[in-house]
């Protein structure tokens, strides 16, 4: 076990201040990448090691099961394993299940996973014709209302005051559906996730015996991501404290991006006002990103209402941040995919590359562009990993194989003929997994990603066990998966991450591409108040600070190939844009500016215009073949009396010139070529390719 001195010696000066502030209220303003989790886990471990804290009397609270699992792992490694690290919901549900039957003499209502079914019944009772999209919007609004402590009877007035609406329906209608939903839920003896917090708060407020027992159990509280606390979470925390002030909160107002879901950074900002004896500490040393990335992130928020701590980079200098306009969304996706390919060829792991965007719908173009180059990818933000049907079935099969003895060991002295990782591969192959990723999108691709993540996790677990001198087998791996499932610590396949800015929060990669950064998308069009626009700025800040080394920001001047280049880069980029990118934003109306296919910068010389790229940008495709394809396209378009891009866009021809397909099947895998174009043009194209 680490000594108190050992725990402090591992921290920088500001982190050490956090660790040593063991008593009373403490507020930590922790900028992105400043090691806040390190600081607070060492603080807890230092408190335990020095005898100030009893580990069973500490409750560390965070917002995601993944973050809670990571915190528990770190605390175990630091010798503070008995400390409880949970989400608000997990901690509340645990208390509710224990005390409810005692306090009320009845069974706890059944927890539902989704509101949709009950909401559909409630909508019908209110004679509202609600499709799935409307039901999802209603569910989100009800979640906001409940975490904001807004009762159905009060909802119409509060919603009108705050300018809230749901798919064009007036607040009175939404309020009636909300009230009906609560009636349906109670009638069936059910509760939702928000009820977990509300019922726990109600129980603690009503029953002093229960409250006293909880307060005897937990005397020291740490809350991470405190900028995301909602009114009901704040109220529950107050009830846990019971007037005490042994509370450490950690957060970053500059990363407040969940206001739409009820999060309110005022609790973090005003913490010293509520607790006058507060010790306030700023963490400003950024260990994640290069000085170039940090400077750009600081400049983004500088002088804005969202400005927080001024980050100071601790890493060596890296490549400059790049700003790259693209002619259209297809060209943007193709350019990103080409850069990813170069990163892979240079030795960069694809698991260390992310493509981030504002909304899920932007993912499709990047999926197609990556798939066309045979680059694996993972789309984040879908259903929780261990809740997916294919994962549940796979784990069940693996558990059955382990019990039946199909569990070859791996380790320093293991039998090479009994490799249990091969057993994992064989079991998943029986379900449909293959070593090659499918070229299609949709559920087939989603299932493959799940299975591939399990294969990768098995290989990683075996390798880590061998390095630690331990013998791993299938039984140990299944136990490992069970622990990760309990913590919702999902493994991922080794592929490029595609995710929204929201889904990327809390994660980091070596190389990050921020895409679709045009006005109207970021800030999104429905951000129609100053506060909403500022939250969009913070969303971009979160995206930028995910990057360790490479950061590329891009936007599309038009939506479709051949469209009018009328889009402008996001207004948030104004203080960041270099001159060459700014000329694109500020060009005179009607003047067309040609841009490099590879880097997006405006082209200057006639030779550059002819080639379509800057003199110092290497082509990612066979330029001679590309010109032959363009000549064939010109002739074919003339024969059919159609514009050239109707036959194939330049982006598609570039892909053909890059991959040089030799068969109809290979040609079909090129983005922009479907069955109809294959039948019409495939034979000619293959002839040109040669």
XYZ file of C-alpha atoms in Angstrom:
690
model
C 0.000 0.000 0.000
C 1.268 3.482 -0.910
C 2.313 5.709 1.972
C 0.859 9.217 2.381
C 4.177 10.677 1.205
C 4.156 8.428 -1.884
C 0.651 9.577 -2.776
C 1.573 13.251 -2.554
C 4.853 12.893 -4.437
C 2.980 11.674 -7.524
C 1.111 14.990 -7.884
C 1.900 18.415 -9.301
C 1.645 21.456 -6.951
C -2.032 22.197 -7.659
C -3.074 18.558 -7.518
C -1.199 18.277 -4.221
C -3.216 21.186 -2.839
C -6.375 19.241 -3.711
C -5.095 16.081 -2.005
C -4.112 17.909 1.159
C -7.449 19.764 1.479
C -9.135 16.899 3.347
C -11.545 18.820 5.580
C -14.385 21.206 4.892
C -15.861 22.322 1.580
C -13.489 22.187 -1.393
C -14.108 23.354 -4.967
C -11.754 22.252 -7.736
C -12.030 24.026 -11.106
C -10.311 21.500 -13.334
C -9.623 22.417 -16.945
C -9.676 19.773 -19.674
C -6.803 17.292 -19.459
C -5.500 18.599 -16.120
C -5.680 15.276 -14.266
C -8.774 15.874 -12.153
C -9.494 12.165 -11.688
C -5.896 11.666 -10.563
C -6.218 14.554 -8.125
C -9.448 13.417 -6.475
C -8.565 9.701 -6.299
C -5.220 10.578 -4.706
C -7.075 12.921 -2.335
C -9.348 10.091 -1.218
C -6.466 7.614 -0.959
C -4.380 10.173 0.974
C -7.270 10.743 3.366
C -7.556 6.983 3.937
C -3.789 6.416 4.249
C -3.376 9.286 6.721
C -6.273 8.065 8.874
C -8.582 11.054 8.316
C -11.117 8.981 6.336
C -12.510 5.559 7.046
C -12.832 4.085 3.539
C -16.365 2.779 4.137
C -17.499 6.299 5.104
C -16.535 7.905 1.782
C -18.935 8.217 -1.161
C -17.500 9.347 -4.507
C -20.193 10.282 -7.012
C -19.906 10.763 -10.753
C -22.250 10.752 -13.731
C -21.491 7.687 -15.835
C -20.968 4.052 -14.988
C -17.786 4.145 -17.052
C -16.364 7.017 -14.976
C -17.419 5.310 -11.747
C -15.737 2.084 -12.848
C -12.539 3.919 -13.739
C -12.563 5.662 -10.354
C -13.035 2.360 -8.496
C -10.133 0.837 -10.400
C -7.839 3.731 -9.538
C -8.871 3.670 -5.877
C -8.138 -0.069 -5.659
C -4.678 0.519 -7.145
C -4.032 3.254 -4.564
C -5.025 1.081 -1.606
C -8.502 2.578 -1.091
C -10.547 -0.274 -2.555
C -13.416 -0.221 0.009
C -14.368 3.344 -0.981
C -17.722 3.492 -2.794
C -17.604 5.130 -6.233
C -21.032 5.288 -7.861
C -23.262 7.340 -10.108
C -26.024 9.418 -8.518
C -28.590 6.916 -9.780
C -26.646 3.869 -8.609
C -26.111 5.263 -5.102
C -29.752 6.344 -4.812
C -31.130 3.040 -6.118
C -28.994 1.098 -3.649
C -30.411 3.116 -0.765
C -33.936 2.907 -2.118
C -33.880 -0.879 -2.428
C -32.607 -1.227 1.132
C -34.843 1.270 2.934
C -38.098 1.301 0.929
C -39.553 -1.998 2.191
C -38.627 -1.058 5.764
C -40.039 2.455 5.585
C -43.248 1.745 3.666
C -43.834 -1.984 4.112
C -44.314 -2.502 0.366
C -42.196 -3.670 -2.517
C -40.231 -1.073 -4.414
C -41.850 -0.193 -7.775
C -40.304 -1.958 -10.759
C -37.682 0.079 -12.616
C -38.388 0.529 -16.343
C -35.629 0.841 -18.921
C -37.615 2.974 -21.360
C -40.505 5.411 -21.089
C -41.723 4.859 -24.644
C -44.300 2.118 -23.981
C -45.955 3.916 -21.071
C -45.791 7.226 -22.931
C -47.599 5.711 -25.914
C -50.463 4.700 -23.589
C -50.478 8.148 -21.972
C -50.566 9.891 -25.374
C -53.513 7.772 -26.516
C -55.409 8.674 -23.333
C -54.901 12.326 -24.284
C -56.031 11.622 -27.881
C -52.585 12.556 -29.163
C -51.359 10.703 -32.248
C -47.687 10.187 -31.373
C -45.155 8.428 -33.603
C -41.835 7.104 -32.305
C -40.015 10.375 -32.950
C -42.575 12.383 -30.968
C -42.541 9.829 -28.156
C -38.753 10.120 -27.901
C -39.018 13.931 -27.778
C -41.708 13.706 -25.102
C -39.552 11.305 -23.081
C -36.612 13.742 -23.187
C -38.811 16.647 -22.106
C -40.297 14.671 -19.214
C -36.789 13.720 -18.098
C -35.829 17.402 -18.116
C -38.924 18.359 -16.139
C -38.404 15.691 -13.486
C -34.694 16.362 -12.880
C -35.590 20.074 -12.712
C -38.212 19.340 -10.012
C -41.056 20.512 -12.263
C -44.419 18.871 -11.452
C -46.867 18.066 -14.308
C -49.321 20.682 -12.978
C -46.573 23.319 -13.050
C -45.064 22.291 -16.367
C -47.158 24.527 -18.705
C -46.252 27.711 -16.847
C -42.563 26.806 -16.439
C -42.236 25.679 -20.074
C -43.874 28.871 -21.352
C -41.591 30.967 -19.165
C -38.457 29.182 -20.423
C -39.549 28.991 -24.051
C -39.635 25.192 -24.190
C -41.726 23.217 -26.686
C -41.901 19.671 -28.028
C -42.284 19.115 -31.780
C -44.656 22.054 -32.156
C -47.023 20.979 -29.363
C -48.029 23.631 -26.847
C -46.977 23.328 -23.180
C -50.528 22.535 -22.031
C -50.647 19.449 -24.271
C -47.219 18.291 -23.136
C -48.204 18.884 -19.516
C -51.335 16.731 -19.916
C -49.323 13.892 -21.466
C -46.759 14.252 -18.675
C -49.482 13.952 -16.024
C -51.088 11.014 -17.810
C -47.704 9.264 -18.042
C -47.243 9.585 -14.280
C -50.734 8.110 -13.718
C -50.094 5.159 -16.058
C -46.727 4.497 -14.426
C -48.108 4.557 -10.878
C -51.059 2.380 -11.893
C -48.669 -0.313 -13.110
C -46.390 -0.107 -10.072
C -43.443 1.160 -12.119
C -40.784 3.828 -11.693
C -38.369 5.457 -14.124
C -34.759 6.556 -13.637
C -35.756 10.056 -12.534
C -38.090 8.541 -9.937
C -35.055 6.817 -8.402
C -33.679 10.241 -7.451
C -37.062 11.747 -6.570
C -38.169 8.827 -4.397
C -34.823 8.652 -2.595
C -34.955 12.388 -1.885
C -38.544 12.064 -0.691
C -37.687 9.125 1.565
C -34.741 10.961 3.170
C -36.823 14.135 3.638
C -39.781 12.298 5.174
C -38.085 9.685 7.356
C -35.479 11.119 9.718
C -34.454 7.626 10.852
C -33.505 6.640 7.330
C -31.728 9.970 6.783
C -29.765 9.574 10.028
C -28.662 6.054 9.063
C -27.455 7.201 5.627
C -25.570 10.109 7.204
C -23.895 7.802 9.703
C -22.802 5.598 6.808
C -21.369 8.380 4.619
C -19.474 11.271 6.204
C -17.237 12.370 3.325
C -18.460 13.191 -0.182
C -16.682 13.796 -3.490
C -18.675 14.751 -6.605
C -17.028 14.731 -10.032
C -18.307 16.660 -13.085
C -20.178 19.001 -10.753
C -21.022 21.373 -13.622
C -23.515 18.712 -14.789
C -25.513 18.566 -11.540
C -29.279 18.982 -11.947
C -31.648 20.521 -9.365
C -32.853 17.114 -8.114
C -29.268 15.828 -7.827
C -28.303 18.944 -5.889
C -31.285 18.446 -3.574
C -30.381 14.789 -3.005
C -26.779 15.731 -2.225
C -27.992 18.252 0.343
C -30.078 15.532 1.999
C -27.083 13.200 2.113
C -25.022 15.951 3.756
C -27.706 16.879 6.270
C -26.240 20.317 6.950
C -22.618 19.157 6.986
C -19.962 20.601 4.690
C -17.502 17.716 4.193
C -17.842 17.946 0.440
C -15.349 18.198 -2.419
C -16.749 19.110 -5.840
C -14.811 19.007 -9.112
C -15.828 20.424 -12.460
C -15.222 22.739 -15.391
C -17.839 25.365 -16.332
C -16.270 25.474 -19.802
C -17.476 21.892 -20.341
C -21.122 22.511 -19.459
C -22.885 20.943 -22.453
C -25.961 19.276 -20.963
C -28.144 22.243 -20.026
C -30.880 20.830 -22.272
C -31.045 17.804 -19.934
C -31.292 19.850 -16.752
C -27.588 20.357 -15.899
C -26.871 23.700 -14.249
C -23.339 24.995 -13.760
C -24.606 27.570 -11.226
C -24.101 24.992 -8.462
C -20.387 24.882 -9.290
C -19.970 28.631 -9.849
C -21.845 29.616 -6.667
C -20.391 26.889 -4.453
C -18.278 29.356 -2.390
C -21.407 31.440 -1.750
C -23.239 28.436 -0.337
C -20.199 27.327 1.654
C -18.272 30.449 2.774
C -15.389 28.376 4.187
C -14.672 26.893 0.750
C -11.114 26.137 -0.310
C -11.019 26.823 -4.081
C -8.244 25.374 -6.249
C -7.674 25.678 -10.013
C -6.068 22.879 -12.029
C -4.514 24.491 -15.114
C -1.657 22.212 -16.208
C -2.884 20.349 -19.257
C -1.113 16.991 -19.679
C -3.252 15.734 -22.551
C -2.689 18.032 -25.493
C 0.150 19.731 -27.333
C 0.713 23.496 -26.898
C -0.819 24.015 -30.337
C -4.096 22.334 -29.358
C -4.168 24.076 -25.973
C -3.579 27.504 -27.542
C -6.453 26.968 -29.972
C -8.792 25.849 -27.169
C -7.859 28.854 -25.021
C -8.398 31.203 -27.973
C -11.828 29.700 -28.663
C -13.136 30.675 -25.221
C -11.020 33.789 -24.672
C -13.185 36.853 -24.050
C -16.425 34.839 -24.202
C -18.932 34.243 -21.382
C -17.720 30.614 -21.317
C -14.105 31.488 -20.511
C -12.805 29.380 -17.637
C -9.349 28.438 -16.445
C -6.481 29.312 -18.792
C -4.867 26.006 -19.674
C -1.060 25.656 -19.674
C 0.290 22.903 -21.906
C 2.819 20.477 -20.412
C 3.509 18.345 -23.492
C 6.156 19.011 -26.140
C 5.205 20.967 -29.228
C 3.383 19.114 -31.998
C 1.947 19.758 -35.464
C -0.116 22.900 -36.048
C -3.876 22.806 -35.813
C -5.277 22.795 -39.349
C -8.418 24.501 -40.658
C -9.647 23.072 -43.944
C -12.682 24.129 -45.989
C -14.031 21.488 -48.375
C -16.169 21.949 -51.474
C -18.966 19.686 -50.154
C -19.780 17.094 -47.501
C -18.715 14.176 -49.703
C -15.352 15.799 -50.366
C -14.952 16.513 -46.645
C -15.555 12.861 -45.764
C -13.243 11.628 -48.533
C -10.473 13.970 -47.403
C -10.760 12.827 -43.789
C -10.685 9.173 -44.853
C -7.586 9.803 -46.993
C -5.831 11.446 -44.027
C -6.803 8.557 -41.752
C -5.325 6.148 -44.273
C -2.055 8.078 -44.240
C -2.037 8.035 -40.433
C -2.501 4.272 -40.442
C 0.228 3.782 -43.021
C 2.505 5.907 -40.826
C 1.946 3.511 -37.911
C -0.856 5.263 -36.015
C -3.352 2.868 -34.377
C -6.870 3.448 -35.709
C -8.140 3.179 -32.158
C -6.335 6.462 -31.525
C -8.233 8.314 -34.262
C -11.638 9.964 -33.887
C -13.973 11.807 -36.245
C -16.375 14.041 -34.313
C -19.429 15.954 -35.517
C -22.474 17.789 -34.159
C -25.320 15.393 -34.958
C -25.608 11.666 -35.625
C -26.872 12.190 -39.182
C -23.430 13.480 -40.201
C -21.923 10.044 -39.575
C -23.104 8.411 -42.808
C -20.735 10.134 -45.224
C -17.724 9.270 -43.060
C -18.831 5.659 -42.658
C -19.026 5.299 -46.441
C -15.670 6.994 -47.045
C -13.864 4.875 -44.442
C -15.512 1.649 -45.622
C -14.476 2.391 -49.217
C -10.846 2.357 -48.055
C -11.233 -0.735 -45.924
C -10.731 1.240 -42.707
C -12.608 -0.208 -39.706
C -14.656 2.184 -37.595
C -16.813 2.204 -34.482
C -19.898 4.390 -34.067
C -20.327 5.514 -30.442
C -23.578 6.505 -28.852
C -25.677 3.443 -29.673
C -27.143 1.108 -27.043
C -24.987 0.312 -24.019
C -22.474 -2.315 -25.025
C -23.315 -5.063 -22.550
C -27.059 -4.554 -23.115
C -26.843 -5.360 -26.827
C -28.515 -8.697 -27.692
C -25.496 -10.019 -29.603
C -23.198 -9.208 -26.665
C -25.481 -10.847 -24.104
C -25.678 -13.976 -26.244
C -21.906 -13.999 -26.829
C -21.128 -13.713 -23.113
C -23.638 -16.503 -22.377
C -21.946 -18.773 -24.920
C -18.484 -17.930 -23.579
C -19.640 -18.678 -20.028
C -21.057 -22.030 -21.179
C -17.796 -22.925 -22.927
C -15.810 -22.002 -19.803
C -17.978 -24.241 -17.638
C -17.640 -27.120 -20.076
C -13.855 -26.959 -19.905
C -13.052 -25.212 -23.223
C -10.662 -22.868 -21.461
C -7.113 -23.153 -22.680
C -4.742 -20.968 -20.682
C -2.428 -18.199 -21.797
C 0.520 -16.909 -19.822
C 4.262 -17.296 -19.463
C 4.057 -21.080 -19.023
C 0.870 -21.777 -20.950
C 0.406 -24.508 -23.504
C 0.508 -22.845 -26.928
C -1.885 -25.505 -28.206
C -4.498 -24.492 -25.691
C -4.987 -20.837 -26.602
C -8.335 -19.779 -25.122
C -8.375 -16.653 -27.321
C -8.822 -18.992 -30.312
C -11.757 -20.536 -28.452
C -13.296 -17.051 -28.168
C -12.797 -16.472 -31.894
C -14.354 -19.849 -32.737
C -17.415 -19.231 -30.561
C -17.998 -15.795 -32.059
C -17.402 -17.154 -35.570
C -20.268 -19.543 -34.897
C -22.459 -16.498 -34.283
C -21.419 -14.795 -37.518
C -18.179 -12.976 -36.683
C -15.374 -12.954 -39.241
C -11.935 -11.387 -39.253
C -12.955 -9.112 -42.136
C -15.326 -6.247 -41.446
C -18.565 -6.229 -43.491
C -18.792 -3.573 -46.176
C -22.445 -2.860 -45.385
C -23.857 -0.473 -42.807
C -26.717 -1.000 -40.364
C -27.338 -3.860 -37.946
C -24.937 -6.248 -39.669
C -22.117 -3.808 -39.171
C -23.210 -3.033 -35.585
C -23.180 -6.731 -34.616
C -19.756 -7.234 -36.147
C -18.368 -4.275 -34.207
C -19.679 -5.797 -30.965
C -18.086 -9.173 -31.658
C -14.825 -7.605 -32.831
C -14.648 -5.595 -29.613
C -14.905 -8.864 -27.634
C -12.168 -10.471 -29.754
C -9.891 -7.458 -29.235
C -10.659 -7.457 -25.514
C -9.774 -11.161 -25.232
C -6.418 -10.618 -26.951
C -5.700 -7.574 -24.759
C -6.639 -9.465 -21.570
C -4.364 -12.370 -22.531
C -1.457 -10.029 -23.322
C -1.831 -8.061 -20.075
C -2.021 -11.291 -18.061
C 1.149 -12.589 -19.705
C 3.006 -9.338 -19.026
C 1.967 -9.538 -15.375
C 3.207 -13.106 -15.058
C -0.333 -14.412 -14.563
C -2.092 -17.307 -16.284
C -5.382 -16.335 -17.901
C -8.027 -18.691 -19.197
C -11.578 -18.491 -20.497
C -13.015 -18.565 -16.973
C -10.901 -15.574 -15.962
C -11.897 -13.728 -19.132
C -15.616 -14.290 -18.489
C -15.148 -12.992 -14.938
C -13.342 -9.985 -16.426
C -16.288 -9.332 -18.766
C -18.732 -9.622 -15.862
C -16.795 -6.964 -13.928
C -16.761 -4.659 -16.930
C -20.492 -5.223 -17.454
C -21.216 -4.336 -13.825
C -19.253 -1.122 -14.333
C -20.590 -0.581 -17.884
C -16.966 -0.336 -18.977
C -17.387 -1.241 -22.616
C -14.491 -2.484 -24.760
C -14.178 -1.100 -28.270
C -12.978 -2.548 -31.543
C -9.691 -1.219 -32.919
C -11.152 1.173 -35.418
C -11.718 4.848 -36.063
C -14.212 6.287 -33.583
C -17.172 8.141 -35.102
C -19.073 10.122 -32.499
C -20.956 13.305 -31.755
C -19.307 15.957 -29.605
C -21.643 15.008 -26.763
C -20.711 11.306 -26.968
C -16.995 12.171 -27.011
C -16.979 13.959 -23.655
C -14.616 12.287 -21.213
C -12.632 10.556 -23.976
C -9.395 11.392 -25.798
C -7.435 10.312 -28.879
C -4.083 11.062 -30.512
C -5.710 12.360 -33.708
C -9.069 14.122 -33.826
C -11.002 15.433 -36.833
C -13.767 17.935 -36.028
C -16.029 18.013 -39.058
C -19.085 19.836 -40.353
C -18.115 23.090 -38.586
C -20.251 25.392 -40.688
C -22.714 27.963 -39.386
C -26.151 26.394 -39.062
C -24.647 23.140 -37.904
C -22.398 24.602 -35.195
C -24.011 26.519 -33.671
C -27.037 24.444 -34.569
C -29.921 26.398 -36.075
C -32.247 25.887 -33.114
C -29.727 27.488 -30.716
C -31.749 30.700 -30.767
C -30.757 32.329 -27.467
C -27.401 33.728 -26.313
C -27.180 31.002 -23.653
C -27.858 28.267 -26.206
C -25.241 29.679 -28.588
C -22.670 29.767 -25.776
C -23.363 26.120 -25.024
C -22.596 25.347 -28.673
C -19.257 27.146 -28.276
C -18.486 24.993 -25.227
C -19.416 21.924 -27.249
C -16.715 22.801 -29.783
C -14.275 23.362 -26.899
C -15.008 19.855 -25.614
C -14.328 18.472 -29.086
C -11.032 20.341 -29.477
C -9.728 19.257 -26.083
C -10.204 15.573 -26.941
C -7.062 15.726 -29.139
C -3.632 14.843 -27.819
C -1.491 15.526 -30.913
C -3.283 16.092 -34.226
C -6.305 18.360 -34.505
C -8.023 19.091 -37.812
C -11.098 21.306 -38.121
C -13.075 21.290 -41.368
C -16.337 22.461 -42.886
C -18.188 21.979 -46.161
C -18.955 24.963 -48.406
C -21.981 23.151 -49.870
C -23.987 20.091 -48.944
C -23.810 18.122 -52.181
C -21.226 17.879 -54.986
C -21.878 20.586 -57.546
C -23.939 22.640 -55.095
C -23.563 26.376 -54.553
C -20.720 27.136 -52.160
C -22.753 29.383 -49.869
C -21.840 28.031 -46.459
C -19.535 29.825 -44.054
C -17.349 28.373 -41.337
C -18.703 28.458 -37.809
C -18.650 31.913 -36.238
C -16.736 30.321 -33.337
C -13.730 29.856 -35.609
C -13.381 33.598 -36.240
C -10.501 34.123 -33.750
C -8.769 30.938 -34.905
C -8.793 30.979 -38.708
C -5.498 31.519 -40.516
C -5.467 33.951 -43.426
C -5.728 31.285 -46.101
C -8.897 29.870 -44.560
C -10.297 33.311 -43.737
C -10.214 34.309 -47.383
C -12.674 31.530 -48.074
C -15.024 32.871 -45.383
C -14.722 36.468 -46.534
C -14.563 36.015 -50.308
C -16.717 38.398 -52.389
C -20.148 37.062 -53.297
C -20.196 35.293 -56.632
C -16.428 34.803 -56.820
C -15.501 31.145 -56.970
C -12.384 30.042 -55.102
C -10.772 26.718 -56.002
C -9.463 24.687 -53.080
C -6.874 21.936 -52.734
C -8.390 18.450 -52.795
C -5.975 17.289 -50.102
C -5.711 20.137 -47.560
C -8.568 22.461 -48.512
C -6.433 25.611 -48.854
C -7.178 28.004 -51.732
C -5.138 27.314 -54.862
C -2.907 30.096 -56.196
C -0.993 29.217 -59.360
C -2.324 27.985 -62.675
C -0.410 24.740 -62.255
C -2.046 24.163 -58.863
C -5.463 24.886 -60.343
C -4.823 22.367 -63.116
C -3.734 19.658 -60.686
C -6.411 20.517 -58.102
C -3.943 20.464 -55.212
C -1.199 22.553 -53.641
C 2.328 22.131 -54.939
C 3.480 20.712 -51.590
C 0.511 18.333 -51.063
C 1.131 14.732 -52.184
C -1.670 13.114 -54.146
C -3.380 10.168 -52.488
C -4.284 8.607 -55.857
C -2.826 7.825 -59.297
C -3.166 11.187 -61.040
C -2.564 9.782 -64.524
C -5.334 7.223 -64.041
C -7.571 9.970 -62.630
C -7.089 12.046 -65.799
C -7.873 9.026 -68.001
C -11.048 8.447 -66.010
C -12.009 12.113 -66.354
C -11.511 11.933 -70.121
C -13.690 8.799 -70.328
C -16.319 10.524 -68.152
C -16.320 13.606 -70.404
C -16.958 11.469 -73.466
C -19.651 9.388 -71.756
C -21.409 12.463 -70.370
C -21.419 13.951 -73.881
C -22.986 10.787 -75.286
C -25.720 10.866 -72.644
C -26.164 14.680 -72.752
C -25.783 14.999 -68.973
C -23.404 16.971 -66.736
C -20.173 15.097 -66.033
C -20.844 14.742 -62.283
C -24.065 12.815 -63.060
C -21.880 9.997 -64.381
C -19.403 10.080 -61.489
C -18.198 12.867 -59.188
C -14.516 13.766 -59.027
C -14.450 12.297 -55.514
C -15.560 8.896 -56.840
C -13.022 8.999 -59.669
C -10.292 9.820 -57.139
C -11.269 6.763 -55.109
C -11.150 4.591 -58.213
C -7.719 6.006 -59.051
C -6.588 5.319 -55.490
C -7.845 1.738 -55.096
C -7.627 0.605 -58.736
C -10.387 -2.019 -58.511
C -9.979 -5.014 -60.837
C -13.356 -6.741 -60.359
C -17.014 -5.656 -60.321
C -17.166 -6.608 -56.627
C -14.215 -4.351 -55.801
C -15.711 -1.540 -57.853
C -18.990 -1.863 -55.965
C -17.170 -1.179 -52.698
C -16.179 2.298 -53.939
C -18.235 5.098 -52.404
C -20.565 6.587 -55.044
C -20.982 3.356 -57.050
C -24.193 1.398 -56.634
C -25.697 -1.472 -58.593
C -27.218 0.727 -61.273
C -23.980 2.593 -62.003
C -22.054 -0.657 -61.900
C -24.335 -2.110 -64.571
C -24.167 1.053 -66.699
C -20.502 2.032 -66.381
C -18.678 -0.801 -64.614
C -17.232 -2.554 -67.673
C -15.923 0.705 -69.148
C -14.334 1.800 -65.847
C -12.581 -1.539 -65.365
C -11.238 -1.255 -68.901
C -9.817 2.209 -68.187
C -8.258 0.964 -64.926
C -6.699 -1.817 -66.958
